[in-house]
């Protein structure tokens, strides 16, 4: 997200390429962010869209590279100098090896740097200046990601709460505005349904009474009909898109276009009293999980090149 914002401000396409490299939908993302930049450039600066990243880090090489790019050329003070120097040297070796070797070395250098940063926050804030928040946030998020994914078990509670904690940190650092997020369905339910177990989901945290946006969160579910997804970019392999809902007849029979937005929480809506789409717990209605559904039909697979 930091790299994407740098592209939106500067137009430096290398930032965009770097941010989306390795993604299976590379071409579609390039096209999308090109259009977003064109749109942003028509707006006054105070109204422009900013990209925020609240998920865990899923691309360690770009994370290490971004952290390295924030380190100034100036000499750090003695308390932090050895850790800055070791990180830069290990990243240079790691980068030259094209991410195939020396992973343990860069991880160790990063962990030492992160511990030193926690012990000397004022020194890092002075050294990094206006880069400090991005540096600290990215480093904290990668440290948390590494801890969760190396725990040996799937800790879904830790993942969902991490999304929320990251959002709160970013929310307090940015000017107030409206937020739109696109997530897998498992993150947007506002109550747990049968297959989720007891895990509290991101939208539930977000809409809670102690959240800075509590009571103002709108969850919209996606449903798909006759849609394809790219599953392997090497040979353009495609597969049908599965939908969360077992019965789409209620939507399909009245949908007249390829993209239809259905409002479920209108006056006297049956979806406010009964569950038609969700395998519910305690007979909760659909609107206890989400308030709208978008039915997408006849969508082609993403393009990687």
PDB file of C-alpha atoms in Angstrom:
ATOM      1  CA  UNK A   1       0.000   0.000   0.000  1.00  0.00           C
ATOM      2  CA  UNK A   2       2.873   2.390   0.739  1.00  0.00           C
ATOM      3  CA  UNK A   3       4.377   1.696  -2.677  1.00  0.00           C
ATOM      4  CA  UNK A   4       0.991   2.142  -4.353  1.00  0.00           C
ATOM      5  CA  UNK A   5       0.552   5.521  -2.685  1.00  0.00           C
ATOM      6  CA  UNK A   6       4.000   6.565  -3.860  1.00  0.00           C
ATOM      7  CA  UNK A   7       2.935   5.659  -7.409  1.00  0.00           C
ATOM      8  CA  UNK A   8      -0.352   7.586  -7.087  1.00  0.00           C
ATOM      9  CA  UNK A   9       1.561  10.694  -5.984  1.00  0.00           C
ATOM     10  CA  UNK A  10       4.573  10.547  -8.310  1.00  0.00           C
ATOM     11  CA  UNK A  11       3.485   8.485 -11.319  1.00  0.00           C
ATOM     12  CA  UNK A  12       6.679   6.428 -10.964  1.00  0.00           C
ATOM     13  CA  UNK A  13       5.585   3.190 -12.664  1.00  0.00           C
ATOM     14  CA  UNK A  14       8.455   1.231 -11.140  1.00  0.00           C
ATOM     15  CA  UNK A  15       6.712   1.647  -7.747  1.00  0.00           C
ATOM     16  CA  UNK A  16       3.510   0.199  -9.190  1.00  0.00           C
ATOM     17  CA  UNK A  17       5.287  -2.714 -10.900  1.00  0.00           C
ATOM     18  CA  UNK A  18       7.142  -3.496  -7.690  1.00  0.00           C
ATOM     19  CA  UNK A  19       3.986  -3.351  -5.564  1.00  0.00           C
ATOM     20  CA  UNK A  20       2.018  -5.843  -7.677  1.00  0.00           C
ATOM     21  CA  UNK A  21       4.862  -8.071  -8.900  1.00  0.00           C
ATOM     22  CA  UNK A  22       4.139 -11.745  -8.398  1.00  0.00           C
ATOM     23  CA  UNK A  23       0.386 -11.240  -8.167  1.00  0.00           C
ATOM     24  CA  UNK A  24      -1.648 -13.605 -10.304  1.00  0.00           C
ATOM     25  CA  UNK A  25      -3.849 -10.696 -11.479  1.00  0.00           C
ATOM     26  CA  UNK A  26      -0.867  -8.486 -12.358  1.00  0.00           C
ATOM     27  CA  UNK A  27      -2.284  -6.954 -15.565  1.00  0.00           C
ATOM     28  CA  UNK A  28      -5.684  -6.201 -14.059  1.00  0.00           C
ATOM     29  CA  UNK A  29      -4.053  -4.517 -11.065  1.00  0.00           C
ATOM     30  CA  UNK A  30      -1.818  -2.399 -13.310  1.00  0.00           C
ATOM     31  CA  UNK A  31      -4.866  -1.302 -15.312  1.00  0.00           C
ATOM     32  CA  UNK A  32      -6.861  -0.581 -12.161  1.00  0.00           C
ATOM     33  CA  UNK A  33      -4.222   1.584 -10.503  1.00  0.00           C
ATOM     34  CA  UNK A  34      -3.548   3.435 -13.754  1.00  0.00           C
ATOM     35  CA  UNK A  35      -7.225   4.376 -13.870  1.00  0.00           C
ATOM     36  CA  UNK A  36      -7.221   5.243 -10.177  1.00  0.00           C
ATOM     37  CA  UNK A  37      -4.293   7.624 -10.708  1.00  0.00           C
ATOM     38  CA  UNK A  38      -6.061   9.287 -13.640  1.00  0.00           C
ATOM     39  CA  UNK A  39      -9.126   9.776 -11.436  1.00  0.00           C
ATOM     40  CA  UNK A  40      -7.124  10.987  -8.427  1.00  0.00           C
ATOM     41  CA  UNK A  41      -5.367  13.574 -10.572  1.00  0.00           C
ATOM     42  CA  UNK A  42      -8.729  15.221 -11.335  1.00  0.00           C
ATOM     43  CA  UNK A  43      -9.429  15.768  -7.621  1.00  0.00           C
ATOM     44  CA  UNK A  44      -8.109  18.362  -5.166  1.00  0.00           C
ATOM     45  CA  UNK A  45      -5.412  16.869  -2.959  1.00  0.00           C
ATOM     46  CA  UNK A  46      -7.647  16.768   0.127  1.00  0.00           C
ATOM     47  CA  UNK A  47     -10.200  14.582  -1.717  1.00  0.00           C
ATOM     48  CA  UNK A  48      -7.821  12.045  -3.259  1.00  0.00           C
ATOM     49  CA  UNK A  49      -8.029   8.336  -2.516  1.00  0.00           C
ATOM     50  CA  UNK A  50      -5.307   6.859  -0.323  1.00  0.00           C
ATOM     51  CA  UNK A  51      -4.569   3.126  -0.328  1.00  0.00           C
ATOM     52  CA  UNK A  52      -4.192   1.562   3.110  1.00  0.00           C
ATOM     53  CA  UNK A  53      -2.867  -1.895   3.950  1.00  0.00           C
ATOM     54  CA  UNK A  54      -4.160  -3.624   7.080  1.00  0.00           C
ATOM     55  CA  UNK A  55      -3.580  -7.275   6.231  1.00  0.00           C
ATOM     56  CA  UNK A  56      -0.581  -9.330   7.272  1.00  0.00           C
ATOM     57  CA  UNK A  57       2.516  -9.149   5.072  1.00  0.00           C
ATOM     58  CA  UNK A  58       2.367 -11.773   2.325  1.00  0.00           C
ATOM     59  CA  UNK A  59       5.427 -10.761   0.293  1.00  0.00           C
ATOM     60  CA  UNK A  60       8.520 -10.623   2.486  1.00  0.00           C
ATOM     61  CA  UNK A  61      10.900  -9.475  -0.261  1.00  0.00           C
ATOM     62  CA  UNK A  62       8.952  -6.315  -1.057  1.00  0.00           C
ATOM     63  CA  UNK A  63       8.502  -5.668   2.675  1.00  0.00           C
ATOM     64  CA  UNK A  64      12.253  -5.878   3.288  1.00  0.00           C
ATOM     65  CA  UNK A  65      12.892  -3.673   0.247  1.00  0.00           C
ATOM     66  CA  UNK A  66      10.409  -1.045   1.381  1.00  0.00           C
ATOM     67  CA  UNK A  67      11.886  -0.890   4.888  1.00  0.00           C
ATOM     68  CA  UNK A  68      15.345  -0.547   3.361  1.00  0.00           C
ATOM     69  CA  UNK A  69      14.141   2.296   1.106  1.00  0.00           C
ATOM     70  CA  UNK A  70      13.038   4.317   4.151  1.00  0.00           C
ATOM     71  CA  UNK A  71      16.475   4.291   5.818  1.00  0.00           C
ATOM     72  CA  UNK A  72      18.181   7.677   5.279  1.00  0.00           C
ATOM     73  CA  UNK A  73      21.714   8.010   3.911  1.00  0.00           C
ATOM     74  CA  UNK A  74      22.698  10.097   6.931  1.00  0.00           C
ATOM     75  CA  UNK A  75      24.683   8.540   9.773  1.00  0.00           C
ATOM     76  CA  UNK A  76      22.532   7.201  12.656  1.00  0.00           C
ATOM     77  CA  UNK A  77      23.490   7.693  16.288  1.00  0.00           C
ATOM     78  CA  UNK A  78      25.543   5.006  18.033  1.00  0.00           C
ATOM     79  CA  UNK A  79      22.594   3.343  19.848  1.00  0.00           C
ATOM     80  CA  UNK A  80      20.971   2.300  16.576  1.00  0.00           C
ATOM     81  CA  UNK A  81      23.851   2.377  14.075  1.00  0.00           C
ATOM     82  CA  UNK A  82      24.951  -1.308  14.302  1.00  0.00           C
ATOM     83  CA  UNK A  83      21.393  -2.538  13.738  1.00  0.00           C
ATOM     84  CA  UNK A  84      20.747  -0.202  10.807  1.00  0.00           C
ATOM     85  CA  UNK A  85      24.078  -1.154   9.242  1.00  0.00           C
ATOM     86  CA  UNK A  86      23.541  -4.911   9.702  1.00  0.00           C
ATOM     87  CA  UNK A  87      20.069  -4.729   8.180  1.00  0.00           C
ATOM     88  CA  UNK A  88      21.251  -2.780   5.124  1.00  0.00           C
ATOM     89  CA  UNK A  89      24.184  -5.143   4.542  1.00  0.00           C
ATOM     90  CA  UNK A  90      22.042  -8.261   4.881  1.00  0.00           C
ATOM     91  CA  UNK A  91      19.354  -6.823   2.634  1.00  0.00           C
ATOM     92  CA  UNK A  92      21.943  -6.041  -0.042  1.00  0.00           C
ATOM     93  CA  UNK A  93      23.153  -9.655   0.021  1.00  0.00           C
ATOM     94  CA  UNK A  94      19.595 -10.963   0.148  1.00  0.00           C
ATOM     95  CA  UNK A  95      18.567  -8.753  -2.779  1.00  0.00           C
ATOM     96  CA  UNK A  96      21.570  -9.773  -4.896  1.00  0.00           C
ATOM     97  CA  UNK A  97      20.717 -13.436  -4.330  1.00  0.00           C
ATOM     98  CA  UNK A  98      17.204 -12.725  -5.678  1.00  0.00           C
ATOM     99  CA  UNK A  99      15.462 -14.024  -2.577  1.00  0.00           C
ATOM    100  CA  UNK A 100      16.740 -17.592  -2.982  1.00  0.00           C
ATOM    101  CA  UNK A 101      19.383 -17.637  -0.277  1.00  0.00           C
ATOM    102  CA  UNK A 102      20.279 -15.807   2.918  1.00  0.00           C
ATOM    103  CA  UNK A 103      16.640 -15.624   4.078  1.00  0.00           C
ATOM    104  CA  UNK A 104      17.573 -16.632   7.623  1.00  0.00           C
ATOM    105  CA  UNK A 105      20.221 -13.904   7.704  1.00  0.00           C
ATOM    106  CA  UNK A 106      17.859 -11.104   6.679  1.00  0.00           C
ATOM    107  CA  UNK A 107      15.224 -12.385   9.109  1.00  0.00           C
ATOM    108  CA  UNK A 108      17.744 -12.299  11.956  1.00  0.00           C
ATOM    109  CA  UNK A 109      18.939  -8.819  10.980  1.00  0.00           C
ATOM    110  CA  UNK A 110      15.338  -7.626  10.808  1.00  0.00           C
ATOM    111  CA  UNK A 111      14.461  -9.102  14.203  1.00  0.00           C
ATOM    112  CA  UNK A 112      17.476  -7.426  15.820  1.00  0.00           C
ATOM    113  CA  UNK A 113      16.549  -4.128  14.172  1.00  0.00           C
ATOM    114  CA  UNK A 114      12.945  -4.428  15.345  1.00  0.00           C
ATOM    115  CA  UNK A 115      13.959  -5.165  18.941  1.00  0.00           C
ATOM    116  CA  UNK A 116      16.328  -2.205  18.902  1.00  0.00           C
ATOM    117  CA  UNK A 117      13.586   0.005  17.500  1.00  0.00           C
ATOM    118  CA  UNK A 118      11.258  -1.012  20.344  1.00  0.00           C
ATOM    119  CA  UNK A 119      13.988  -0.171  22.868  1.00  0.00           C
ATOM    120  CA  UNK A 120      14.898   3.203  21.291  1.00  0.00           C
ATOM    121  CA  UNK A 121      11.727   4.671  19.715  1.00  0.00           C
ATOM    122  CA  UNK A 122      12.767   8.290  20.196  1.00  0.00           C
ATOM    123  CA  UNK A 123      16.106   7.711  18.436  1.00  0.00           C
ATOM    124  CA  UNK A 124      14.392   6.095  15.452  1.00  0.00           C
ATOM    125  CA  UNK A 125      11.742   8.803  15.268  1.00  0.00           C
ATOM    126  CA  UNK A 126      14.415  11.495  15.187  1.00  0.00           C
ATOM    127  CA  UNK A 127      16.500   9.604  12.614  1.00  0.00           C
ATOM    128  CA  UNK A 128      13.610   8.725  10.294  1.00  0.00           C
ATOM    129  CA  UNK A 129      11.601  11.935  10.608  1.00  0.00           C
ATOM    130  CA  UNK A 130       8.348  11.830   8.621  1.00  0.00           C
ATOM    131  CA  UNK A 131       9.181   8.281   7.511  1.00  0.00           C
ATOM    132  CA  UNK A 132       8.933   6.989  11.055  1.00  0.00           C
ATOM    133  CA  UNK A 133       5.259   5.935  11.065  1.00  0.00           C
ATOM    134  CA  UNK A 134       5.551   3.958   7.819  1.00  0.00           C
ATOM    135  CA  UNK A 135       8.792   2.362   8.986  1.00  0.00           C
ATOM    136  CA  UNK A 136       7.465   1.442  12.431  1.00  0.00           C
ATOM    137  CA  UNK A 137       4.088   0.205  11.161  1.00  0.00           C
ATOM    138  CA  UNK A 138       5.590  -1.979   8.425  1.00  0.00           C
ATOM    139  CA  UNK A 139       8.233  -3.426  10.757  1.00  0.00           C
ATOM    140  CA  UNK A 140       5.670  -4.163  13.482  1.00  0.00           C
ATOM    141  CA  UNK A 141       3.331  -5.780  10.970  1.00  0.00           C
ATOM    142  CA  UNK A 142       6.017  -8.018   9.511  1.00  0.00           C
ATOM    143  CA  UNK A 143       7.177  -9.061  12.993  1.00  0.00           C
ATOM    144  CA  UNK A 144       3.583  -9.957  13.863  1.00  0.00           C
ATOM    145  CA  UNK A 145       3.103 -11.800  10.552  1.00  0.00           C
ATOM    146  CA  UNK A 146       6.257 -13.844  11.085  1.00  0.00           C
ATOM    147  CA  UNK A 147       5.153 -14.729  14.625  1.00  0.00           C
ATOM    148  CA  UNK A 148       1.673 -15.856  13.534  1.00  0.00           C
ATOM    149  CA  UNK A 149       2.748 -17.854  10.485  1.00  0.00           C
ATOM    150  CA  UNK A 150       5.612 -19.561  12.304  1.00  0.00           C
ATOM    151  CA  UNK A 151       3.542 -20.617  15.300  1.00  0.00           C
ATOM    152  CA  UNK A 152       2.826 -23.993  13.695  1.00  0.00           C
ATOM    153  CA  UNK A 153      -0.971 -23.702  14.026  1.00  0.00           C
ATOM    154  CA  UNK A 154      -3.610 -21.716  12.173  1.00  0.00           C
ATOM    155  CA  UNK A 155      -4.475 -18.924  14.615  1.00  0.00           C
ATOM    156  CA  UNK A 156      -7.494 -17.297  12.983  1.00  0.00           C
ATOM    157  CA  UNK A 157      -8.231 -15.169  16.036  1.00  0.00           C
ATOM    158  CA  UNK A 158      -4.763 -13.632  15.786  1.00  0.00           C
ATOM    159  CA  UNK A 159      -5.225 -12.919  12.078  1.00  0.00           C
ATOM    160  CA  UNK A 160      -8.616 -11.213  12.480  1.00  0.00           C
ATOM    161  CA  UNK A 161      -7.548  -9.141  15.490  1.00  0.00           C
ATOM    162  CA  UNK A 162      -4.374  -8.118  13.620  1.00  0.00           C
ATOM    163  CA  UNK A 163      -6.478  -6.660  10.805  1.00  0.00           C
ATOM    164  CA  UNK A 164      -8.409  -4.624  13.349  1.00  0.00           C
ATOM    165  CA  UNK A 165      -5.378  -3.424  15.319  1.00  0.00           C
ATOM    166  CA  UNK A 166      -3.673  -2.384  12.092  1.00  0.00           C
ATOM    167  CA  UNK A 167      -6.770  -0.471  11.014  1.00  0.00           C
ATOM    168  CA  UNK A 168      -6.921   1.407  14.315  1.00  0.00           C
ATOM    169  CA  UNK A 169      -3.278   2.469  14.032  1.00  0.00           C
ATOM    170  CA  UNK A 170      -3.757   3.745  10.510  1.00  0.00           C
ATOM    171  CA  UNK A 171      -7.101   5.375  11.329  1.00  0.00           C
ATOM    172  CA  UNK A 172      -5.543   7.520  14.052  1.00  0.00           C
ATOM    173  CA  UNK A 173      -2.696   8.562  11.733  1.00  0.00           C
ATOM    174  CA  UNK A 174      -4.766   9.640   8.709  1.00  0.00           C
ATOM    175  CA  UNK A 175      -7.279  12.447   8.187  1.00  0.00           C
ATOM    176  CA  UNK A 176     -10.820  11.249   8.831  1.00  0.00           C
ATOM    177  CA  UNK A 177     -12.731  10.020   5.798  1.00  0.00           C
ATOM    178  CA  UNK A 178     -14.704   7.149   4.320  1.00  0.00           C
ATOM    179  CA  UNK A 179     -13.118   3.725   4.009  1.00  0.00           C
ATOM    180  CA  UNK A 180     -13.895   1.013   1.467  1.00  0.00           C
ATOM    181  CA  UNK A 181     -12.279  -2.394   1.806  1.00  0.00           C
ATOM    182  CA  UNK A 182     -12.420  -5.522  -0.313  1.00  0.00           C
ATOM    183  CA  UNK A 183     -11.786  -8.756   1.588  1.00  0.00           C
ATOM    184  CA  UNK A 184     -12.495 -12.439   1.425  1.00  0.00           C
ATOM    185  CA  UNK A 185     -15.992 -13.212   2.667  1.00  0.00           C
ATOM    186  CA  UNK A 186     -14.698 -14.794   5.871  1.00  0.00           C
ATOM    187  CA  UNK A 187     -13.602 -11.337   7.056  1.00  0.00           C
ATOM    188  CA  UNK A 188     -16.809  -9.361   6.355  1.00  0.00           C
ATOM    189  CA  UNK A 189     -19.505 -11.285   8.234  1.00  0.00           C
ATOM    190  CA  UNK A 190     -20.853  -9.270  11.162  1.00  0.00           C
ATOM    191  CA  UNK A 191     -21.735 -12.432  13.087  1.00  0.00           C
ATOM    192  CA  UNK A 192     -20.222 -15.911  13.043  1.00  0.00           C
ATOM    193  CA  UNK A 193     -22.096 -18.524  11.030  1.00  0.00           C
ATOM    194  CA  UNK A 194     -21.815 -22.307  11.314  1.00  0.00           C
ATOM    195  CA  UNK A 195     -18.550 -22.856   9.449  1.00  0.00           C
ATOM    196  CA  UNK A 196     -16.665 -20.101  11.305  1.00  0.00           C
ATOM    197  CA  UNK A 197     -16.634 -21.635  14.753  1.00  0.00           C
ATOM    198  CA  UNK A 198     -16.102 -19.086  17.522  1.00  0.00           C
ATOM    199  CA  UNK A 199     -13.622 -16.863  15.677  1.00  0.00           C
ATOM    200  CA  UNK A 200     -14.520 -13.182  15.856  1.00  0.00           C
ATOM    201  CA  UNK A 201     -14.240 -11.706  12.369  1.00  0.00           C
ATOM    202  CA  UNK A 202     -12.692  -8.421  11.248  1.00  0.00           C
ATOM    203  CA  UNK A 203     -16.050  -6.778  10.495  1.00  0.00           C
ATOM    204  CA  UNK A 204     -17.255  -7.758  13.961  1.00  0.00           C
ATOM    205  CA  UNK A 205     -14.268  -6.016  15.537  1.00  0.00           C
ATOM    206  CA  UNK A 206     -14.751  -3.055  13.229  1.00  0.00           C
ATOM    207  CA  UNK A 207     -18.432  -2.608  14.053  1.00  0.00           C
ATOM    208  CA  UNK A 208     -18.014  -3.155  17.804  1.00  0.00           C
ATOM    209  CA  UNK A 209     -18.865  -0.625  20.494  1.00  0.00           C
ATOM    210  CA  UNK A 210     -15.187   0.143  21.235  1.00  0.00           C
ATOM    211  CA  UNK A 211     -14.255   0.646  17.565  1.00  0.00           C
ATOM    212  CA  UNK A 212     -13.633   4.184  16.198  1.00  0.00           C
ATOM    213  CA  UNK A 213     -16.125   3.361  13.427  1.00  0.00           C
ATOM    214  CA  UNK A 214     -18.460   1.178  15.501  1.00  0.00           C
ATOM    215  CA  UNK A 215     -22.082   1.118  14.337  1.00  0.00           C
ATOM    216  CA  UNK A 216     -21.162   2.606  10.949  1.00  0.00           C
ATOM    217  CA  UNK A 217     -19.891  -0.475   9.096  1.00  0.00           C
ATOM    218  CA  UNK A 218     -21.760  -1.810   6.063  1.00  0.00           C
ATOM    219  CA  UNK A 219     -20.925  -5.345   4.951  1.00  0.00           C
ATOM    220  CA  UNK A 220     -21.647  -6.309   1.335  1.00  0.00           C
ATOM    221  CA  UNK A 221     -21.385  -9.935   0.220  1.00  0.00           C
ATOM    222  CA  UNK A 222     -20.416 -11.102  -3.282  1.00  0.00           C
ATOM    223  CA  UNK A 223     -22.198 -13.879  -5.142  1.00  0.00           C
ATOM    224  CA  UNK A 224     -21.131 -15.281  -8.521  1.00  0.00           C
ATOM    225  CA  UNK A 225     -22.899 -16.900 -11.466  1.00  0.00           C
ATOM    226  CA  UNK A 226     -21.055 -18.248 -14.515  1.00  0.00           C
ATOM    227  CA  UNK A 227     -17.777 -16.562 -13.532  1.00  0.00           C
ATOM    228  CA  UNK A 228     -14.189 -17.680 -14.088  1.00  0.00           C
ATOM    229  CA  UNK A 229     -10.997 -17.196 -12.060  1.00  0.00           C
ATOM    230  CA  UNK A 230      -7.346 -17.493 -13.057  1.00  0.00           C
ATOM    231  CA  UNK A 231      -5.764 -20.229 -10.944  1.00  0.00           C
ATOM    232  CA  UNK A 232      -2.337 -20.620 -12.575  1.00  0.00           C
ATOM    233  CA  UNK A 233      -0.719 -17.759 -14.468  1.00  0.00           C
ATOM    234  CA  UNK A 234       1.999 -19.953 -15.969  1.00  0.00           C
ATOM    235  CA  UNK A 235      -0.395 -21.736 -18.315  1.00  0.00           C
ATOM    236  CA  UNK A 236      -3.461 -19.443 -17.937  1.00  0.00           C
ATOM    237  CA  UNK A 237      -5.385 -22.188 -16.175  1.00  0.00           C
ATOM    238  CA  UNK A 238      -8.896 -21.157 -15.157  1.00  0.00           C
ATOM    239  CA  UNK A 239     -11.644 -22.519 -12.915  1.00  0.00           C
ATOM    240  CA  UNK A 240     -15.236 -21.710 -12.065  1.00  0.00           C
ATOM    241  CA  UNK A 241     -15.665 -19.216  -9.239  1.00  0.00           C
ATOM    242  CA  UNK A 242     -17.381 -20.780  -6.270  1.00  0.00           C
ATOM    243  CA  UNK A 243     -19.915 -18.760  -4.318  1.00  0.00           C
ATOM    244  CA  UNK A 244     -20.573 -18.841  -0.586  1.00  0.00           C
ATOM    245  CA  UNK A 245     -24.305 -19.337  -1.103  1.00  0.00           C
ATOM    246  CA  UNK A 246     -25.895 -22.659  -2.016  1.00  0.00           C
ATOM    247  CA  UNK A 247     -29.067 -21.220  -3.585  1.00  0.00           C
ATOM    248  CA  UNK A 248     -28.906 -18.140  -5.800  1.00  0.00           C
ATOM    249  CA  UNK A 249     -32.340 -18.522  -7.415  1.00  0.00           C
ATOM    250  CA  UNK A 250     -33.756 -15.617  -5.419  1.00  0.00           C
ATOM    251  CA  UNK A 251     -31.155 -13.342  -6.993  1.00  0.00           C
ATOM    252  CA  UNK A 252     -30.777 -14.894 -10.437  1.00  0.00           C
ATOM    253  CA  UNK A 253     -34.458 -14.822 -11.278  1.00  0.00           C
ATOM    254  CA  UNK A 254     -34.733 -11.040 -11.047  1.00  0.00           C
ATOM    255  CA  UNK A 255     -31.229  -9.895 -11.973  1.00  0.00           C
ATOM    256  CA  UNK A 256     -31.263  -8.134 -15.366  1.00  0.00           C
ATOM    257  CA  UNK A 257     -27.576  -7.238 -15.742  1.00  0.00           C
ATOM    258  CA  UNK A 258     -24.123  -8.676 -15.115  1.00  0.00           C
ATOM    259  CA  UNK A 259     -23.685  -6.646 -11.913  1.00  0.00           C
ATOM    260  CA  UNK A 260     -26.665  -6.175  -9.599  1.00  0.00           C
ATOM    261  CA  UNK A 261     -26.680  -4.664  -6.115  1.00  0.00           C
ATOM    262  CA  UNK A 262     -29.373  -6.098  -3.826  1.00  0.00           C
ATOM    263  CA  UNK A 263     -30.389  -4.189  -0.692  1.00  0.00           C
ATOM    264  CA  UNK A 264     -31.422  -6.686   1.974  1.00  0.00           C
ATOM    265  CA  UNK A 265     -32.267  -4.377   4.870  1.00  0.00           C
ATOM    266  CA  UNK A 266     -35.127  -2.376   3.375  1.00  0.00           C
ATOM    267  CA  UNK A 267     -38.471  -1.805   5.084  1.00  0.00           C
ATOM    268  CA  UNK A 268     -40.341  -5.103   5.690  1.00  0.00           C
ATOM    269  CA  UNK A 269     -37.548  -7.060   3.994  1.00  0.00           C
ATOM    270  CA  UNK A 270     -37.880 -10.854   4.484  1.00  0.00           C
ATOM    271  CA  UNK A 271     -34.083 -11.006   4.758  1.00  0.00           C
ATOM    272  CA  UNK A 272     -34.356  -9.092   8.046  1.00  0.00           C
ATOM    273  CA  UNK A 273     -36.405 -11.892   9.609  1.00  0.00           C
ATOM    274  CA  UNK A 274     -35.050 -15.113   8.065  1.00  0.00           C
ATOM    275  CA  UNK A 275     -31.802 -16.567   6.742  1.00  0.00           C
ATOM    276  CA  UNK A 276     -31.948 -17.428   3.024  1.00  0.00           C
ATOM    277  CA  UNK A 277     -28.248 -17.324   2.152  1.00  0.00           C
ATOM    278  CA  UNK A 278     -26.327 -18.174   5.315  1.00  0.00           C
ATOM    279  CA  UNK A 279     -26.232 -21.375   7.345  1.00  0.00           C
ATOM    280  CA  UNK A 280     -27.208 -19.514  10.455  1.00  0.00           C
ATOM    281  CA  UNK A 281     -26.659 -19.952  14.171  1.00  0.00           C
ATOM    282  CA  UNK A 282     -29.746 -19.435  16.382  1.00  0.00           C
ATOM    283  CA  UNK A 283     -31.861 -18.641  13.287  1.00  0.00           C
ATOM    284  CA  UNK A 284     -30.368 -15.197  12.802  1.00  0.00           C
ATOM    285  CA  UNK A 285     -31.544 -13.453   9.604  1.00  0.00           C
ATOM    286  CA  UNK A 286     -29.303 -12.629   6.646  1.00  0.00           C
ATOM    287  CA  UNK A 287     -29.057  -8.962   7.627  1.00  0.00           C
ATOM    288  CA  UNK A 288     -27.329  -9.915  10.877  1.00  0.00           C
ATOM    289  CA  UNK A 289     -24.402 -11.037   8.692  1.00  0.00           C
ATOM    290  CA  UNK A 290     -24.407  -8.477   5.852  1.00  0.00           C
ATOM    291  CA  UNK A 291     -26.750  -5.784   4.551  1.00  0.00           C
ATOM    292  CA  UNK A 292     -26.275  -6.032   0.777  1.00  0.00           C
ATOM    293  CA  UNK A 293     -25.329  -8.619  -1.847  1.00  0.00           C
ATOM    294  CA  UNK A 294     -23.704  -7.941  -5.215  1.00  0.00           C
ATOM    295  CA  UNK A 295     -24.483 -10.613  -7.807  1.00  0.00           C
ATOM    296  CA  UNK A 296     -21.756 -10.798 -10.462  1.00  0.00           C
ATOM    297  CA  UNK A 297     -22.489 -12.745 -13.645  1.00  0.00           C
ATOM    298  CA  UNK A 298     -20.444 -13.781 -16.692  1.00  0.00           C
ATOM    299  CA  UNK A 299     -17.150 -12.334 -15.438  1.00  0.00           C
ATOM    300  CA  UNK A 300     -13.987 -13.412 -17.255  1.00  0.00           C
ATOM    301  CA  UNK A 301     -10.889 -14.536 -15.369  1.00  0.00           C
ATOM    302  CA  UNK A 302      -8.228 -12.027 -14.337  1.00  0.00           C
ATOM    303  CA  UNK A 303      -5.372 -11.329 -16.704  1.00  0.00           C
ATOM    304  CA  UNK A 304      -1.807 -11.719 -15.439  1.00  0.00           C
ATOM    305  CA  UNK A 305       0.064 -10.342 -18.484  1.00  0.00           C
TER     306      UNK A 305
END
